[in-house]
Coordinates of C-alpha atoms and ligand atoms in Angstrom, one line a residue:
Chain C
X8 CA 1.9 -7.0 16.5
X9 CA -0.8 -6.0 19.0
X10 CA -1.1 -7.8 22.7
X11 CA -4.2 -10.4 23.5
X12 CA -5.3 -7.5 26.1
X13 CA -5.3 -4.7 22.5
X14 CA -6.7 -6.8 20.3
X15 CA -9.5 -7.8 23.7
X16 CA -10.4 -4.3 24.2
X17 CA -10.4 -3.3 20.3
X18 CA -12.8 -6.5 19.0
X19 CA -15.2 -5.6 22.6
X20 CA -14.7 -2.4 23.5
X21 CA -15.9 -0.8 27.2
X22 CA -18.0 2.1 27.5
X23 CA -18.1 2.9 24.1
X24 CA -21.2 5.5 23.0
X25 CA -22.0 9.4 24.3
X26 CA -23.4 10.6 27.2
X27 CA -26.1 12.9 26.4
X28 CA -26.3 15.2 29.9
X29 CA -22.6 14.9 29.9
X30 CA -20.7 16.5 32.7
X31 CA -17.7 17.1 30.9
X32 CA -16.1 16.6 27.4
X33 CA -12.6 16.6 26.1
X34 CA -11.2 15.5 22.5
X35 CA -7.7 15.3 21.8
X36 CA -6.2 14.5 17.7
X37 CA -7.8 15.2 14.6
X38 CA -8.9 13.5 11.2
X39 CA -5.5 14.5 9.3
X40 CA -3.3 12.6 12.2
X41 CA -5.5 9.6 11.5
X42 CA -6.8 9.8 15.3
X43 CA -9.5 11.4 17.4
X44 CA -10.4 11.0 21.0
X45 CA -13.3 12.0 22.8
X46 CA -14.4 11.3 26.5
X47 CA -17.5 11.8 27.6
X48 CA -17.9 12.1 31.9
X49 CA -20.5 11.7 34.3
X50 CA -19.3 13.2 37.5
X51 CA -21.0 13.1 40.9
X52 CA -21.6 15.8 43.6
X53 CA -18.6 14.3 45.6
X54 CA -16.3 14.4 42.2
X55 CA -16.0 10.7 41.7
X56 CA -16.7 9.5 37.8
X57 CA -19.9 7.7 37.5
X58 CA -20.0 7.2 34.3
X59 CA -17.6 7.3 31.0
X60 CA -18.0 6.4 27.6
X61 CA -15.7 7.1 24.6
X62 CA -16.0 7.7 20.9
X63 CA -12.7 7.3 18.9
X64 CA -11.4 7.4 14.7
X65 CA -8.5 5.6 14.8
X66 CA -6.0 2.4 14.4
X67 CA -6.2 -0.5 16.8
X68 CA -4.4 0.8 19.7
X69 CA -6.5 4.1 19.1
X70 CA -9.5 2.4 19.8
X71 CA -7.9 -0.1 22.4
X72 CA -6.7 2.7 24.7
X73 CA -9.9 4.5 24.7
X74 CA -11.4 1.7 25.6
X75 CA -8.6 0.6 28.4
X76 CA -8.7 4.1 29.9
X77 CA -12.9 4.1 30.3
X78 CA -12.6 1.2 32.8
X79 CA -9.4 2.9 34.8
X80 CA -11.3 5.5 35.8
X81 CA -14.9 4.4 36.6
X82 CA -15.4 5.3 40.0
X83 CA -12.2 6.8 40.6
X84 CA -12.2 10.4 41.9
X85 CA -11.0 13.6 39.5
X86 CA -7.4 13.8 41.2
X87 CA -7.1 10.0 40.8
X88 CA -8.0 10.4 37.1
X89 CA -6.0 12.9 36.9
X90 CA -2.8 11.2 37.7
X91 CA -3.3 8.1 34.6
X92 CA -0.8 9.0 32.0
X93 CA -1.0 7.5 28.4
X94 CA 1.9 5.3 29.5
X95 CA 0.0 3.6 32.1
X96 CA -2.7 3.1 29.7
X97 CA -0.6 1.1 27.4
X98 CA 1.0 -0.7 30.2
X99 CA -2.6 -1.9 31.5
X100 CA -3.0 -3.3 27.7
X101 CA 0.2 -5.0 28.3
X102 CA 2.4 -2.5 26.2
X103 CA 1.9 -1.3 22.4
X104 CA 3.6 -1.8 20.0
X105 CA 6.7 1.1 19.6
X106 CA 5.4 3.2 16.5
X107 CA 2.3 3.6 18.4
X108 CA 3.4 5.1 21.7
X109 CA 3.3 8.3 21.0
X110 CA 1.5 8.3 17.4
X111 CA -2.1 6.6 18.7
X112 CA -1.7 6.9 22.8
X113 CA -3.6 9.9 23.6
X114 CA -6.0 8.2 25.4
X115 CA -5.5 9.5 28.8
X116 CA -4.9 13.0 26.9
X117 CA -8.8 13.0 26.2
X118 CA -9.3 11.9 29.4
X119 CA -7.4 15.0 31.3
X120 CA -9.2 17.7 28.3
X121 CA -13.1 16.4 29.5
X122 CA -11.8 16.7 33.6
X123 CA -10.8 20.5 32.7
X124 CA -13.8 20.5 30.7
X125 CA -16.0 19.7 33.7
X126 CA -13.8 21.9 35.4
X127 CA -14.5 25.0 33.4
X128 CA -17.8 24.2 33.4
X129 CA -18.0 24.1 37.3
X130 CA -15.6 25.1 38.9
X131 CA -13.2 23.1 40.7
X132 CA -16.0 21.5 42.9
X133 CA -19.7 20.9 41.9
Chain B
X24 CA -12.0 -20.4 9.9
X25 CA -11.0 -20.3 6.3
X26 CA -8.2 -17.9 5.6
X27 CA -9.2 -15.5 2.7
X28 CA -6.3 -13.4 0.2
X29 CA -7.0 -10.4 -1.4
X30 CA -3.5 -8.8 -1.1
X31 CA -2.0 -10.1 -4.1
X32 CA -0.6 -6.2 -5.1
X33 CA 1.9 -7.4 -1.6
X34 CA 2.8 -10.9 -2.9
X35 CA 1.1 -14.1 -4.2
X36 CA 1.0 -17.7 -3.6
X37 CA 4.2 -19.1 -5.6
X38 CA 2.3 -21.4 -8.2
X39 CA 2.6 -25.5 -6.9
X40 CA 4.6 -26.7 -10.4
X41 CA 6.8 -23.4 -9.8
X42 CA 7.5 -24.7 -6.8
X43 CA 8.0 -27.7 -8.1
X44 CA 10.3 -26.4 -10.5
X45 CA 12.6 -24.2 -8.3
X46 CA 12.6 -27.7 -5.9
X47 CA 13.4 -29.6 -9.0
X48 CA 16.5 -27.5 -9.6
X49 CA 17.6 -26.7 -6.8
X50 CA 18.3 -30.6 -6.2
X51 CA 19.4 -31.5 -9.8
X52 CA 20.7 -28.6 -11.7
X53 CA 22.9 -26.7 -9.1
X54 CA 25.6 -26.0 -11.8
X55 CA 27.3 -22.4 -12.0
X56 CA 26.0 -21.2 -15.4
X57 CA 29.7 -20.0 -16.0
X58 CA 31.0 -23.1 -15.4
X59 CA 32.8 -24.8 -18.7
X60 CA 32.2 -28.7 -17.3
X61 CA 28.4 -30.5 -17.9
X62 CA 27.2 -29.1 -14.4
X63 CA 27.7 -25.4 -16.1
X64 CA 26.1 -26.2 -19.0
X65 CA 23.1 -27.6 -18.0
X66 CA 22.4 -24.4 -15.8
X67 CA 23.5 -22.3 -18.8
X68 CA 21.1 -23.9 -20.7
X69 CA 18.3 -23.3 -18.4
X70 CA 19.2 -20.2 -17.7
X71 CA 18.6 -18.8 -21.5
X72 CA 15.6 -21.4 -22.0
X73 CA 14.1 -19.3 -19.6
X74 CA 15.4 -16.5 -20.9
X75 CA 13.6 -17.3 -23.6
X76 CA 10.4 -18.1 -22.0
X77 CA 10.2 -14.5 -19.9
X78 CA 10.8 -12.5 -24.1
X79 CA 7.9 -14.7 -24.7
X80 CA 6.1 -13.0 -22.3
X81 CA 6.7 -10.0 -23.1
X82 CA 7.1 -10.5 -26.6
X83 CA 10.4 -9.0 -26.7
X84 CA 13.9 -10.9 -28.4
X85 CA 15.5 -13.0 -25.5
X86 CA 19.0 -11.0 -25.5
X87 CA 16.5 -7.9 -23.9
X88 CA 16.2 -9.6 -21.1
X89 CA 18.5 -9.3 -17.7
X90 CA 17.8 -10.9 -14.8
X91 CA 17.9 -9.4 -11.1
X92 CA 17.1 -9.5 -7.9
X93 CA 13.1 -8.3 -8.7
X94 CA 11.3 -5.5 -8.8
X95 CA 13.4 -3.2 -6.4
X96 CA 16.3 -3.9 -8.5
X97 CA 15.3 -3.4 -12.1
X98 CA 14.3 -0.1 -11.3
X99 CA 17.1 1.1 -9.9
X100 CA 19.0 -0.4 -12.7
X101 CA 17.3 1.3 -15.3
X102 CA 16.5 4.7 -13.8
X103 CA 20.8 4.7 -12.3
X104 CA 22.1 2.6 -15.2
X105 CA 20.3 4.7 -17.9
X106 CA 21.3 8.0 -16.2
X107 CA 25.0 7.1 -16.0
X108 CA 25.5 5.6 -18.9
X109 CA 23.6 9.1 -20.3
X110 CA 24.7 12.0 -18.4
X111 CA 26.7 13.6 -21.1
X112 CA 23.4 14.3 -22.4
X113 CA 22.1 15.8 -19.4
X114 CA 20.7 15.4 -15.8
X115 CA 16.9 15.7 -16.2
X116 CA 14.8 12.8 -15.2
X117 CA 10.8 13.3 -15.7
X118 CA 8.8 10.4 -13.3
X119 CA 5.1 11.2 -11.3
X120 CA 4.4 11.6 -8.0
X121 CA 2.5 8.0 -8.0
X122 CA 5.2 5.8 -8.8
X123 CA 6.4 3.1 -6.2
X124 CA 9.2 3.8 -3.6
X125 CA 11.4 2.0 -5.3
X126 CA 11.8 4.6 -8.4
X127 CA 10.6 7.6 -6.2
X128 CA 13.8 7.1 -4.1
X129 CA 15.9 6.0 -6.3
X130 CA 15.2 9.7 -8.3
X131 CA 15.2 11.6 -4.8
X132 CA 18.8 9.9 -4.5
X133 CA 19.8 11.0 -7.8
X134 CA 18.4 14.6 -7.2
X135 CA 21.4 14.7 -4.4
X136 CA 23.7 14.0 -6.8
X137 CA 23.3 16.8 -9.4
X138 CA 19.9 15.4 -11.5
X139 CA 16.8 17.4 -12.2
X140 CA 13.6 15.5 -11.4
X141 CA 10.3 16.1 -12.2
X142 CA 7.5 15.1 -10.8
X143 CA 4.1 15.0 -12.9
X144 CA 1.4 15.6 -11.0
X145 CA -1.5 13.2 -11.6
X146 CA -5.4 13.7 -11.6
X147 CA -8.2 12.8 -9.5
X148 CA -7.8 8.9 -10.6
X149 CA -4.1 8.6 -10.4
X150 CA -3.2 9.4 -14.0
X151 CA -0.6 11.2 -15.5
X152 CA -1.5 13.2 -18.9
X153 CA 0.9 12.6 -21.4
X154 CA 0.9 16.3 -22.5
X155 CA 2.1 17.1 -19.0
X156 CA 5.0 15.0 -20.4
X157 CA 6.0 16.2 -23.8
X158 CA 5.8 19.6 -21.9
X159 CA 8.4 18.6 -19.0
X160 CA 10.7 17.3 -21.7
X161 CA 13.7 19.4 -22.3
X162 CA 16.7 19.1 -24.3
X163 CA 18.7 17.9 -21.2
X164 CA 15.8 14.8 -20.1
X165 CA 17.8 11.6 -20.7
X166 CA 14.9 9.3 -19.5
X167 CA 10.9 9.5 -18.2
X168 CA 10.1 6.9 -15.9
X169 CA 6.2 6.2 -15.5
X170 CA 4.6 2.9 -14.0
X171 CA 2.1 0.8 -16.0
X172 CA 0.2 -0.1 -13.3
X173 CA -0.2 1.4 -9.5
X174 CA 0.3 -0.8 -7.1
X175 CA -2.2 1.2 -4.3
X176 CA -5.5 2.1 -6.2
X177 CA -5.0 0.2 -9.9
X178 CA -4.6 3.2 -12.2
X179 CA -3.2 2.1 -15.6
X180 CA -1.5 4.9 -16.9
X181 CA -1.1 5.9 -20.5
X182 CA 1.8 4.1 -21.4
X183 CA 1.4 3.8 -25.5
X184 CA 0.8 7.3 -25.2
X185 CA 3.6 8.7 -23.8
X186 CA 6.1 6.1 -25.3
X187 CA 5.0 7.6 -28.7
X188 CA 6.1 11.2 -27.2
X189 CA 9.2 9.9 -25.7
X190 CA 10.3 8.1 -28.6
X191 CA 9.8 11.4 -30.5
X192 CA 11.9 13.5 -28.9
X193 CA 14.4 10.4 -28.5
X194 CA 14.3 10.1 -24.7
X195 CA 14.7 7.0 -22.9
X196 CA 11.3 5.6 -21.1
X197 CA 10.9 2.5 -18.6
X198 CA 7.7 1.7 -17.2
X199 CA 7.7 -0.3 -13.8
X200 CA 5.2 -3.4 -14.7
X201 CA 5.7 -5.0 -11.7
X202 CA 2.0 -5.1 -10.9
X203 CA 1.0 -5.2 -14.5
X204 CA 3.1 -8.0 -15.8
X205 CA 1.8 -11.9 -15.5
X206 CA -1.6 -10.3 -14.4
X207 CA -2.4 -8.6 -18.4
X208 CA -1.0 -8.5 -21.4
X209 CA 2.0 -6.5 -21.4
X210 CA 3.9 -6.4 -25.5
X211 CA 6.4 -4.3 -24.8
X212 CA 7.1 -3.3 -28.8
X213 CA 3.2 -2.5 -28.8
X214 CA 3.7 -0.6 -26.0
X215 CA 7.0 0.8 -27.2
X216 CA 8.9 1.3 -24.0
X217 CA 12.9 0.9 -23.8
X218 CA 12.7 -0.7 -20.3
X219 CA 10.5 -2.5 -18.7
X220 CA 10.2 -3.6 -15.1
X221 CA 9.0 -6.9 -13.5
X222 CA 9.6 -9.0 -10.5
X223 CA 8.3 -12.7 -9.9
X224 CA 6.6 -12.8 -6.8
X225 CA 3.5 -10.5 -8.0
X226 CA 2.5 -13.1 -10.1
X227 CA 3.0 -16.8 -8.7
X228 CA 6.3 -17.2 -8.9
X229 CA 9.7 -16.7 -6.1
X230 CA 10.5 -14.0 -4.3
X231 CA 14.0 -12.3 -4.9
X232 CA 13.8 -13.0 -8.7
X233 CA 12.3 -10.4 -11.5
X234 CA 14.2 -9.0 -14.9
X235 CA 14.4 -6.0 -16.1
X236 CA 13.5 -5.9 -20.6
X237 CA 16.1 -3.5 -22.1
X238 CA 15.3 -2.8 -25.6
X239 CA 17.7 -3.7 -28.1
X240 CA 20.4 -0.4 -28.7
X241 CA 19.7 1.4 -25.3
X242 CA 22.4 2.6 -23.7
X243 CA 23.0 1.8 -20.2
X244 CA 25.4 1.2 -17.5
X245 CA 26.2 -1.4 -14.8
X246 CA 25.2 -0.3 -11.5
X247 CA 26.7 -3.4 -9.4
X248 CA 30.2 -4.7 -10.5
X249 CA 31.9 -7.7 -10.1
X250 CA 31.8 -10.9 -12.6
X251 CA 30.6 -10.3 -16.2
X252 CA 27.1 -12.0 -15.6
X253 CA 24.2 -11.1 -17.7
X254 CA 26.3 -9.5 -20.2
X255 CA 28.3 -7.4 -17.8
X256 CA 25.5 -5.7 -16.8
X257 CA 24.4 -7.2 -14.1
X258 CA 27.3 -9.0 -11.8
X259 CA 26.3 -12.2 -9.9
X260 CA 26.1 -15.8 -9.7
X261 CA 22.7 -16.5 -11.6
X262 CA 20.0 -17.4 -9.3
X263 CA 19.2 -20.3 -11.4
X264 CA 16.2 -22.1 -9.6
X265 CA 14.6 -18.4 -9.0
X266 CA 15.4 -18.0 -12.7
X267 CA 14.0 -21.3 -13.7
X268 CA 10.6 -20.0 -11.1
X269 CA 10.4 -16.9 -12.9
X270 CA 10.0 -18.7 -16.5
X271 CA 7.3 -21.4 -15.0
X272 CA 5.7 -18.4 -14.1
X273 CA 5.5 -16.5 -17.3
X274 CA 4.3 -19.8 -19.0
X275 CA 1.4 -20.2 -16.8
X276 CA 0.9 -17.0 -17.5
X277 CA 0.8 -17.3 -20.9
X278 CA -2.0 -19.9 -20.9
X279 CA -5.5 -18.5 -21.1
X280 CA -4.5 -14.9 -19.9
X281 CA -7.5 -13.7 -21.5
X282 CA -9.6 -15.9 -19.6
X283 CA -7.9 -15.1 -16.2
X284 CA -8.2 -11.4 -17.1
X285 CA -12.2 -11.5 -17.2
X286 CA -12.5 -13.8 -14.3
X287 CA -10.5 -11.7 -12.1
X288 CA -11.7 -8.1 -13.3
X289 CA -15.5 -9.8 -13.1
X290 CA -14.5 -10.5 -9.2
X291 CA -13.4 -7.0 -9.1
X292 CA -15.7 -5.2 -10.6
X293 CA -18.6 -7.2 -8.8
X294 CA -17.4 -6.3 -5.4
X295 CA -16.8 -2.4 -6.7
X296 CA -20.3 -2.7 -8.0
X297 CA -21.8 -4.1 -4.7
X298 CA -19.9 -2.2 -1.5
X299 CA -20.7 1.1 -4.0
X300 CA -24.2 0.2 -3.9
X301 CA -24.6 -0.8 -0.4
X302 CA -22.2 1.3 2.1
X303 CA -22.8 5.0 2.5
X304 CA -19.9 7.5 2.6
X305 CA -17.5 5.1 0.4
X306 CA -15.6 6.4 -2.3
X307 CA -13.5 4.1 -5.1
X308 CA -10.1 5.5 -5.6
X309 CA -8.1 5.1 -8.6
X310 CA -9.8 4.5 -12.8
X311 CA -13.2 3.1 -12.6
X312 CA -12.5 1.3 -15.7
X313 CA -8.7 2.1 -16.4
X314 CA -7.4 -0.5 -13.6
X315 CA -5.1 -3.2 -13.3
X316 CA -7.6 -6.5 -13.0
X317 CA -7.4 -7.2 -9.9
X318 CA -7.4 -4.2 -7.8
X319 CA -10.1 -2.9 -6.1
X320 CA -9.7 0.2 -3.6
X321 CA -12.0 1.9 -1.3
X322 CA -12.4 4.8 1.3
X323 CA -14.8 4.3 3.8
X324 CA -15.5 7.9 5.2
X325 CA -15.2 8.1 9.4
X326 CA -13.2 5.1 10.3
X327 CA -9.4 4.3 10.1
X328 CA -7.9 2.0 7.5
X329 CA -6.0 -0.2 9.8
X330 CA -9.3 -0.9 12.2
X331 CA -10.7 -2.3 8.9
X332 CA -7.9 -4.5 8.3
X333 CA -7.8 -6.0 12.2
X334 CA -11.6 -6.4 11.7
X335 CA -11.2 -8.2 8.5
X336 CA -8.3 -10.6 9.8
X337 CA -10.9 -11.9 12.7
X338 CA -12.9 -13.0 10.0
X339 CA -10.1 -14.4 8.4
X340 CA -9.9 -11.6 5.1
X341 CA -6.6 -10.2 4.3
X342 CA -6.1 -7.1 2.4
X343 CA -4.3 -3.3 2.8
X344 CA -4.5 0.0 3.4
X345 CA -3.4 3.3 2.6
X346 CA -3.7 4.7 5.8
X347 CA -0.6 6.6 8.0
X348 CA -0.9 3.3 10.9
X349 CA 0.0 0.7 7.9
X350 CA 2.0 2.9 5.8
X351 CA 5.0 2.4 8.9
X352 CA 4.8 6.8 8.6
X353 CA 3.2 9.4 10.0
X354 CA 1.4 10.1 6.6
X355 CA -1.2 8.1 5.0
X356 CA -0.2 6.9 1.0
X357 CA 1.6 9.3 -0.9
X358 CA -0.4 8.2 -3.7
X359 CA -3.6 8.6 -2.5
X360 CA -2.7 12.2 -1.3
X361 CA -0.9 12.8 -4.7
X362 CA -5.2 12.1 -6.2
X363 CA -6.0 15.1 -4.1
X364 CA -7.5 13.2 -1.6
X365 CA -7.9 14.7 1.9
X366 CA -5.8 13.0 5.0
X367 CA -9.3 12.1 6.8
X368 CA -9.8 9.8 3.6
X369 CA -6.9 8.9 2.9
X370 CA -6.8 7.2 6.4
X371 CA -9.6 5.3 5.3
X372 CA -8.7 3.3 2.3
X373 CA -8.9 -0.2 2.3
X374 CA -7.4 -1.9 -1.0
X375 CA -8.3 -5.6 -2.0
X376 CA -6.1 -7.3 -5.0
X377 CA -7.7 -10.5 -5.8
X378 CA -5.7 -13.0 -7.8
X379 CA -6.2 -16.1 -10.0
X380 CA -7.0 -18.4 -7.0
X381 CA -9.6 -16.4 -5.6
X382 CA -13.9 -17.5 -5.9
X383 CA -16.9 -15.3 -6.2
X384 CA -18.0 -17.4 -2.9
X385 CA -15.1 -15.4 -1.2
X386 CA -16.0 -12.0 -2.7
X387 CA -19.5 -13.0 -1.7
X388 CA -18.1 -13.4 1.8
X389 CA -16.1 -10.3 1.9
X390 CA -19.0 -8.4 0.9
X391 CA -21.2 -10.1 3.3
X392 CA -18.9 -9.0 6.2
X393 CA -18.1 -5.7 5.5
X394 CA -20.7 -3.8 5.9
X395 CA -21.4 -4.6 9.5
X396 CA -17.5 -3.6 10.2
X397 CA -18.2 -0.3 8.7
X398 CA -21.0 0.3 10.7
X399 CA -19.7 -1.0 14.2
X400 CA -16.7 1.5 13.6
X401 CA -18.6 4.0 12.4
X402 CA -20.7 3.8 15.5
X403 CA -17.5 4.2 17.6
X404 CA -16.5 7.3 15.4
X405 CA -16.5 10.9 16.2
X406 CA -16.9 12.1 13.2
X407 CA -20.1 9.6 12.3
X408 CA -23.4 12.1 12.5
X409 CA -21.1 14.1 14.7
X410 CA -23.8 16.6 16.7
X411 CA -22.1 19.7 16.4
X412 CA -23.8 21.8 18.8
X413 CA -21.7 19.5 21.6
X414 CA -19.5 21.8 23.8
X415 CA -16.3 20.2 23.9
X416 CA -12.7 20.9 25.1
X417 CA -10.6 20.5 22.2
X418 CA -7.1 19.8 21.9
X419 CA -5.9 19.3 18.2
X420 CA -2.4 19.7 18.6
X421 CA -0.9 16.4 18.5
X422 CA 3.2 15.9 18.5
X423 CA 3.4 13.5 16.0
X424 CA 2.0 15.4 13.4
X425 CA 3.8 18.5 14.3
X426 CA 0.2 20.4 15.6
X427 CA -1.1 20.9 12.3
X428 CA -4.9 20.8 12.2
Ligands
LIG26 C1 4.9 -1.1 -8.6 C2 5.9 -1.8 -7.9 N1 7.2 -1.6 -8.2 C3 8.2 -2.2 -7.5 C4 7.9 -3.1 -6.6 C5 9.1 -3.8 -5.9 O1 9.2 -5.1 -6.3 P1 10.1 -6.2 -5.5 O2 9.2 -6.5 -4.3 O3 10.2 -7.4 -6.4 O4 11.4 -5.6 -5.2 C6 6.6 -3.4 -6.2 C7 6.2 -4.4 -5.2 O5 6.3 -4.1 -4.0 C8 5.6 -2.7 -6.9 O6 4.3 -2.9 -6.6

C-alpha cells in the first residue's frame, strides 16, 4: 500500500518534536478528520529556515509527509518554501497511495500556515 | 520475525483437515448433487450429511438449513426473502445502527423501495435494549433484524430477550451470527430466532461458503432464481467441497467448545486486563463482560488507529481498526460512533480478535510491544500534553471532511 520512502519516513521520522522559541507556527486539520498538522519554524535574520520540526495525529502518510516536508525545506529561503505544494510532497515520498491524496496530504498546508504565522508575527522581513 | 494473528473478526486460518476435506472432494466427489447417475449421488449424499452436521451445530433439524454463498448472502436472503415473501403484511423492518454493512445496506436498499426502517439506537457499550424493540414494533413490522455478536467492539446483544418479544407479537427475527457461530454456543431454539446467519470463513473453514437456519414454517421468498437448488430457495449448483468445508468446520467446532471458549476469552480478558492497567488515556469499547470470546477493542487517546496497525505489522502483529484511514471512508466506524464515541476516539481504536490457534506467549508479546508504540506516537502527537498557551495559525478547514471542526 504505502512506498519504501512512506513507510522510511513513518518508522524514522525527521525533525519530529517542538521548537520552544519558535519563529512561526501553523496547524492545519483537526481530531474529527483523523489528522492534524503542526510546523514549528526557526527562521533567520536573512529569512532562510534554520530549523523545523513537526508534531502530527494521523495515518501513515499523515505522519510520512510531515516528516518528508521538514527536510524540503531546511535551509531553504521563505519564497522557496513557499512554492512546495502537497503534491510535491508525495511525489518526494515516491507517490501515496490514491485515497490519501487529498484526505492525509496537508503537509505542505501546515507548512505555508507557520510561514504566514511568522509573517504576522514580523512582518514580511525580520 | 514471527508473524502474529489477532484479526480473526476479518477471516481465519481454514482448519488443516478442512482443507483436507475440501482437497479431498474436490478430487473425488466432483458429482452435480442433481445428478441422477452414482457421481450425483455421492455429492447428494454429502451435501445433506453435512447438512446434517451444520443443524448439529446449531441444534436446529437439518431441512432448516440452506446453504449460500456466506455471510453477505444469508442476510440479504432473509432480510429481502422475508420482506417479499411478507409484504402483504406490511413494510416496516426494525434493525440497529450497529449491525454489519451487509444488513445495514441491504435495509437502506429496501428503504428505496417503499420499506420503513428503524434503526435502534444502542448504548454506551453497543447494546440494543430490547424495550426499544417491543416499542418500535407496529402492526405493519414483518421482521427485526439484530446481530448476535458485533463484529467491531464484541458486544453480544440481547438476543433471547428480544426473540421472546418478537415471537409475541408474531414478527419475524434473524440474528446475523456470523461472528458468533463456531466461536460459542449458538442453540438457535434456546435462542428462539427464525433465522439465523453464519458464514464459514470466521471460523476455520472456506471462504464463499456459510448457510443461512430458517426455522421450520417461516415464510420466505427466493431472492436469486434459476434451478430449484436448496429447495427452490436458493438457485445454484451446490458448492459441494465449500459445503463439505463448512460441515468439517462445525464438527471441530463441536469438540470441546467449552474448553476453547475459556482459553480464548482468558487470552482476551488478560490482555484487556493488562493494556487497561498499564497505558494511560486508553478506553475498552464495546461489553466489558457481555463480548464475543475473542474480541478485544481499544482506543488509545491522541494517536491514529491506522499508525498503530503499521507499527504493529513491523513487529509482525496483525490486527484492525475503526479508524476513517482503514475504514476505506472519510468516517471512522459507524459503530463506534453509533456508542457515542467522539471522532478523535473513534480514530483511535485498535481491535484484536484472537482465535483458537493463538498462545498467551503471543498476547505476552503484543502486550510487551505496545506500550512503547503508544508512546512514540504519542510523542509525535499534537494533541499529547498539548501546551495551550502556544500561539498558532490555525487552519481547521479541511476539504475532505467538508470544514467541519
Ligand atoms: C457480523 C458480520 N456479518 C456479515 C459478515 C459478512 O460475511 P461474509 O464475509 O461471509 O460475506 C461479516 C464478515 O465480514 C460479519 O462480521
Amino acid at each position: 500500500m504505502y512506498t519504501e520512502k512512506v513507510m522510511d519516513h513513518f518508522t524514522n521520522p525527521r525533525n519530529v518534536g517542538e521548537i520552544s522559541d519558535a519563529d512561526g507556527i501553523g496547524e492545519v486539520g483537526n481530531a474529527k478528520c483523523g489528522d492534524i498538522m503542526r510546523i514549528y519554524l526557526k527562521v533567520s535574520d536573512a529569512g532562510i529556515i534554520e530549523d523545523v520540526k513537526f508534531k502530527t495525529f494521523g495515518c501513515g502518510a499523515a505522519i510520512a509527509t510531515s516528516s518528508m516536508v521538514t527536510e524540503m525545506v531546511k535551509g531553504k529561503s521563505l519564497k522557496e518554501a513557499l512554492d512546495i505544494s502537497n503534491k510535491a510532497v508525495a511525489e518526494a515520498l515516491g507517490g501515496l497511495p490514491p485515497a490519501k491524496m487529498h484526505c492525509s496530504n496537508l503537509a505542505a498546508d501546515a507548512l505555508h500556515e507557520a510561514i504566514k504565522d511568522y509573517i504576522e508575527k514580523h512582518g514580511e522581513t525580520k | 520475525m514471527k508473524r502474529i494473528y489477532f484479526d480473526h473478526g476479518a477471516t481465519t486460518k481454514v482448519d488443516e483437515t478442512v482443507a483436507k476435506t475440501v482437497m479431498e472432494a474436490m478430487l473425488n466427489n466432483f458429482g452435480n448433487p442433481s445428478s441422477i447417475h452414482s457421481f450425483g449421488r455421492t455429492a447428494r449424499k454429502s451435501v445433506e450429511e453435512s447438512r446434517e452436521k451444520v443443524a448439529a451445530l446449531l441444534n436446529a433439524q437439518p431441512g432448516e438449513i440452506f446453504f449460500t454463498s456466506g455471510g453477505t448472502e444469508s442476510d440479504n436472503l432473509a432480510i429481502k426473502g422475508i420482506t417479499l415473501a411478507n409484504q402483504k403484511k406490511g413494510h416496516h423492518i426494525i434493525t440497529s445502527t450497529v449491525e454489519h454493512h451487509a444488513v445495514l445496506h441491504t435495509c437502506e436498499y429496501l428503504e428505496k423501495n417503499g420499506f420503513t426502517v428503524t434503526y435502534l439506537p444502542v448504548d454506551k457499550y453497543g447494546m440494543v435494549n430490547p424495550e426499544d424493540v417491543r416499542e418500535a414494533l407496529n402492526n405493519k413490522t414483518i421482521l427485526v433484524s439484530i446481530m448476535m455478536g458485533n463484529n467491531e467492539v464484541g458486544t453480544l446483544q440481547p438476543i433471547k430477550e428480544i426473540a421472546a418479544i418478537t415471537r409475541e407479537a408474531g414478527v419475524y427475527f434473524h440474528t446475523d451470527a456470523v461472528q458468533a457461530v463456531g466461536n460459542m454456543p449458538v442453540d438457535v431454539k434456546d435462542l428462539g430466532v427464525d433465522l439465523l446467519s453464519l458464514s464459514g470463513h470466521k471460523f476455520y473453514g472456506p471462504k464463499g461458503i456459510g448457510a443461512l437456519y430458517i426455522r421450520k414454517g417461516v415464510k420466505i421468498a427466493p431472492v436469486q432464481h434459476g434451478g430449484g437448488h436448496e429447495r427452490k430457495l436458493r438457485a445454484g449448483t451446490e458448492n459441494v467441497p465449500g459445503i463439505i468445508g463448512l460441515a468439517r468446520a462445525c464438527e471441530i467446532a463441536m469438540q470441546d467448545m467449552p474448553e476453547k471458549v475459556a482459553r480464548v476469552s482468558a487470552l482476551r480478558d488478560k490482555m484487556i486486563r493488562t493494556i487497561l492497567q498499564n497505558i494511560d488515556h486508553v478506553q475498552l469499547n464495546g461489553h466489558p463482560e457481555k463480548r464475543l470470546p475473542g474480541n478485544a477493542n481499544f482506543s488509545f487517546e491522541f494517536v491514529e488507529g491506522e499508525s498503530l496497525l503499521l507499527n504493529l505489522d513491523l513487529k509482525g502483529i496483525a490486527a484492525s481498526s475503526g479508524s476513517a484511514c482503514t475504514s476505506g471512508s472519510l468516517d471512522p466506524s459507524h459503530v463506534l460512533l453509533s456508542m457515542g464515541l467522539s471522532h478523535e476516539i473513534a480514530h483511535g481504536s485498535l481491535r484484536l480478535t484472537l482465535g483458537a490457534e493463538n498462545t498467551e506467549d503471543e498476547v505476552d508479546y503484543f502486550l510487551d510491544v505496545i506500550p512503547e508504540i503508544v508512546t512514540r506516537l504519542r510523542a509525535m502527537s499534537p494533541l499529547y500534553n498539548n501546551n495551550c498557551n502556544l500561539s498558532i495559525r490555525r487552519s481547521e478547514v479541511c476539504e475532505h471532511c467538508h470544514g467541519d471542526s
